[in-house]
Structure formats: structure tokens, C-alpha cells
XYZ file of N, CA and C in Angstrom:
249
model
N -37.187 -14.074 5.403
C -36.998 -13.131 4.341
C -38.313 -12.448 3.977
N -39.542 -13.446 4.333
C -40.510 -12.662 3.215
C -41.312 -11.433 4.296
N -41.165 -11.650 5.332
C -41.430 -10.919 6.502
C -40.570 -9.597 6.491
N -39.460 -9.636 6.201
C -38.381 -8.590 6.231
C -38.592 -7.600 4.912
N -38.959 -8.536 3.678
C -39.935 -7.719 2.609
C -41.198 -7.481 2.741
N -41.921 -7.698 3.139
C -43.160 -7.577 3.835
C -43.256 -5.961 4.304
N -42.212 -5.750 5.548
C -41.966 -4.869 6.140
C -41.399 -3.623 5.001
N -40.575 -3.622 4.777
C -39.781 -2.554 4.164
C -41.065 -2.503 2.570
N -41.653 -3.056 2.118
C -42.516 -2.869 1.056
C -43.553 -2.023 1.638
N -43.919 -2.087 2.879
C -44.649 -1.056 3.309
C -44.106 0.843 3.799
N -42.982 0.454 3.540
C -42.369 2.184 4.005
C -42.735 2.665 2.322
N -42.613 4.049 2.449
C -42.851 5.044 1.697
C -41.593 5.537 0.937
N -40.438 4.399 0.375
C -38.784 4.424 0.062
C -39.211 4.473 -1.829
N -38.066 4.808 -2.319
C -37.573 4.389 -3.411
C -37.413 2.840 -3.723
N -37.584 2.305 -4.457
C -37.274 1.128 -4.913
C -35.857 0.586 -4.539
N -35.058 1.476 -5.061
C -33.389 1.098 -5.251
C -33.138 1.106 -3.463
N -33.761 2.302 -2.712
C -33.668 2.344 -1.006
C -34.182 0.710 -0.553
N -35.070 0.702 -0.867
C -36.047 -0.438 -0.387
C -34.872 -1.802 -0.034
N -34.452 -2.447 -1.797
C -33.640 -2.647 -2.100
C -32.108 -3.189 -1.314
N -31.521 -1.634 -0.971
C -30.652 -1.724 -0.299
C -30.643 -1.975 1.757
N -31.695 -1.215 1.634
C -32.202 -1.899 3.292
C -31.935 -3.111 3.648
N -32.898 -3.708 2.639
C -33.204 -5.546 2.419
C -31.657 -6.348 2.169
N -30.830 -5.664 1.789
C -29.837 -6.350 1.634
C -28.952 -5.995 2.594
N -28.678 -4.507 3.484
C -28.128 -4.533 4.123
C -28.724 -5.413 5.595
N -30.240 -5.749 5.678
C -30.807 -6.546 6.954
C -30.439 -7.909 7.269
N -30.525 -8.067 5.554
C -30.217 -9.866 5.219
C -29.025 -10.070 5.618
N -27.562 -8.828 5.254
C -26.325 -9.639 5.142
C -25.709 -8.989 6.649
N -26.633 -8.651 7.036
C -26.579 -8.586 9.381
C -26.808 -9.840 9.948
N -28.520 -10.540 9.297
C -28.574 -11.619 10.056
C -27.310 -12.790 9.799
N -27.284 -12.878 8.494
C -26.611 -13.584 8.151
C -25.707 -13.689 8.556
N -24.548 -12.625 8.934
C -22.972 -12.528 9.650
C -23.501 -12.720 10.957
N -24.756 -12.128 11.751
C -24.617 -12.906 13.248
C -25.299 -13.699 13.666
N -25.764 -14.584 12.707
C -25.674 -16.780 12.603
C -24.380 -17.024 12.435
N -23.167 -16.630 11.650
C -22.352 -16.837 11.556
C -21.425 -16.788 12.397
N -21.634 -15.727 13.014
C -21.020 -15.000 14.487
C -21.246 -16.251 15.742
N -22.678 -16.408 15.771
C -23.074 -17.632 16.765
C -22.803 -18.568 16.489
N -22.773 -19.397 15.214
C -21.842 -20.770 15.199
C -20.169 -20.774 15.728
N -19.956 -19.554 15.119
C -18.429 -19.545 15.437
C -18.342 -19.465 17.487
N -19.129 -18.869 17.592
C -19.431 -19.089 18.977
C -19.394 -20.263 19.603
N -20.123 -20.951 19.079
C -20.192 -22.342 19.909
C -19.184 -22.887 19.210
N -18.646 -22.975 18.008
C -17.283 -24.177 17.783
C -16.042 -23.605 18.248
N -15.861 -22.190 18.803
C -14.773 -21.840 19.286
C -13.733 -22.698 20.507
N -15.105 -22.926 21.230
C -15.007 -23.363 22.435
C -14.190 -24.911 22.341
N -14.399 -25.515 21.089
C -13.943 -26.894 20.838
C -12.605 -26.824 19.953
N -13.101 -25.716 19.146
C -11.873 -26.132 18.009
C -11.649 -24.876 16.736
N -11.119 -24.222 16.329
C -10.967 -23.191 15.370
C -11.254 -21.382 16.314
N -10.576 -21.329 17.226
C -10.961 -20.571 18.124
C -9.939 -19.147 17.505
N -9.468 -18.780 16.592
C -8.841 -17.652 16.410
C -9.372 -16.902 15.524
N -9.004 -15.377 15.299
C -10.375 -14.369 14.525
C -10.091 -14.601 13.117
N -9.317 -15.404 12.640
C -9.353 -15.789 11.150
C -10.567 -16.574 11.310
N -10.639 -17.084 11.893
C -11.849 -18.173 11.633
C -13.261 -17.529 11.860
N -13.321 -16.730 12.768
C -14.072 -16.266 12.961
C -14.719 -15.193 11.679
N -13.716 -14.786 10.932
C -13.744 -13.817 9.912
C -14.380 -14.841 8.640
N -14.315 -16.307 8.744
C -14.382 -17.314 7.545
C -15.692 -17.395 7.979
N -16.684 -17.576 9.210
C -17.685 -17.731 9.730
C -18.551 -16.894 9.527
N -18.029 -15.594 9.556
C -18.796 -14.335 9.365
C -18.943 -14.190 7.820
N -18.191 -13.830 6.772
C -17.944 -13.743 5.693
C -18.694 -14.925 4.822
N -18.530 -15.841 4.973
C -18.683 -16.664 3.569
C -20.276 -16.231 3.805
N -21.244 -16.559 4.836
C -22.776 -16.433 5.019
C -23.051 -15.253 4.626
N -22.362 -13.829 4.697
C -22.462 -12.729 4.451
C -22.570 -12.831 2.363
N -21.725 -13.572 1.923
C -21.493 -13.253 0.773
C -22.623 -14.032 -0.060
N -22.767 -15.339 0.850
C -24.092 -15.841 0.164
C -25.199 -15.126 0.199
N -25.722 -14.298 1.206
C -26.967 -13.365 1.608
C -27.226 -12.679 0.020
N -25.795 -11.973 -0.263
C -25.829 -11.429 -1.470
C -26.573 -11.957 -2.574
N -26.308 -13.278 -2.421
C -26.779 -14.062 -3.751
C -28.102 -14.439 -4.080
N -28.433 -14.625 -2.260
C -29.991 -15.338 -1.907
C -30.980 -13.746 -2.068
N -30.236 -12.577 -1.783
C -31.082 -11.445 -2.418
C -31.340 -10.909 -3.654
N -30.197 -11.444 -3.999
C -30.402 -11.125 -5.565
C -31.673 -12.269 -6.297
N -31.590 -13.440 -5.856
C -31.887 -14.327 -6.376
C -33.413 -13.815 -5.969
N -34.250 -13.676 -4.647
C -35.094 -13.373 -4.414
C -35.555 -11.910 -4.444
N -34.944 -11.125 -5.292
C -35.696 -9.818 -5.838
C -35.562 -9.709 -7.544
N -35.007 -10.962 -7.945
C -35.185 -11.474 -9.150
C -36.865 -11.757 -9.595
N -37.595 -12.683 -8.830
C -38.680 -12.848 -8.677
C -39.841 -11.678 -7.690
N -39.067 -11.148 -6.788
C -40.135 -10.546 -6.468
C -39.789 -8.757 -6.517
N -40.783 -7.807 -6.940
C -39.990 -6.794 -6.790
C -40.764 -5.963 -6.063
N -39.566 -4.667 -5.886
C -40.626 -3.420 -4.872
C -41.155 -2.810 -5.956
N -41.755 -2.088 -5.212
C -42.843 -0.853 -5.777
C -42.154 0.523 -5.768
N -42.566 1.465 -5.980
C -42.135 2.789 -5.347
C -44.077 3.482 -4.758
N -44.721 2.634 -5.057
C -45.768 2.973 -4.486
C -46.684 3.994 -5.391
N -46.176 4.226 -6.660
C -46.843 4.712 -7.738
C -47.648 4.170 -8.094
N -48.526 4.603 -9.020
C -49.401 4.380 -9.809
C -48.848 3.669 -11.254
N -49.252 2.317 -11.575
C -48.742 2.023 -12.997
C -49.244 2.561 -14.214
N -48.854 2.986 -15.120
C -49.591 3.420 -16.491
C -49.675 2.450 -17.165
């Protein structure tokens, strides 16, 4: 995560852009870890796209939470000057 803010704190974005990047990056990785577990347990057991949709989804919805939670504490800039 802090690498992925790292990155996008250095573009030249809006705050609220910044923001939404970071959350749309987070809740990618997140659905394809989810994607790859479902991968490997397919092969054994829960092999139909409901499941696959439960695999993808729930990690996706936590991302949400773990970004919120971590731009709670840390925030962007817009690269202004503070008064």
C-alpha cells in the first residue's frame, strides 16, 4: 500500500483524483488475489462462478475499508502551498 501511495502522491492530481486512483489500484489487487485463490481451490472444490464471484468480491469490499481506514491517517496533498 504505502508504495502505491508513495507513487500516486508524486503525480501532479487533485486530492479527491489521487484518492480515487488509490482505491481503484487497491480494489484490482485485491479482486486478483482473490481471483488466484479461487484459482487454486477450484481445482479441489467450489469450482463454479458463484464462488468465484464470493472470492472476488468479499476482498474487493474489504480494500474499501482498508483505504478508507488508511487515508484516515494519511493524506494527499494537492501539492499547494499551505497558508
Amino acid at each position: 500500500m504505502k508504495s502505491i501511495w508513495n507513487y500516486l502522491e508524486e503525480k501532479n492530481w487533485k486530492a479527491s483524483t489521487k484518492f480515487r486512483a488509490f482505491l481503484f489500484i487497491e480494489a484490482l489487487i485485491c479482486g486478483l488475489i482473490g481471483f488466484a485463490v479461487w484459482g487454486v481451490i477450484q481445482f479441489f472444490a467450489l469450482s463454479s462462478i458463484d464462488w468465484m464471484i464470493c472470492f472476488i468480491g468479499y476482498p474487493v469490499i474489504f480494500s474499501w475499508f482498508a483505504v478508507f481506514i488508511y487515508t484516515t491517517n494519511n493524506d494527499f496533498t494537492d501539492g499547494l502551498p499551505e497558508n
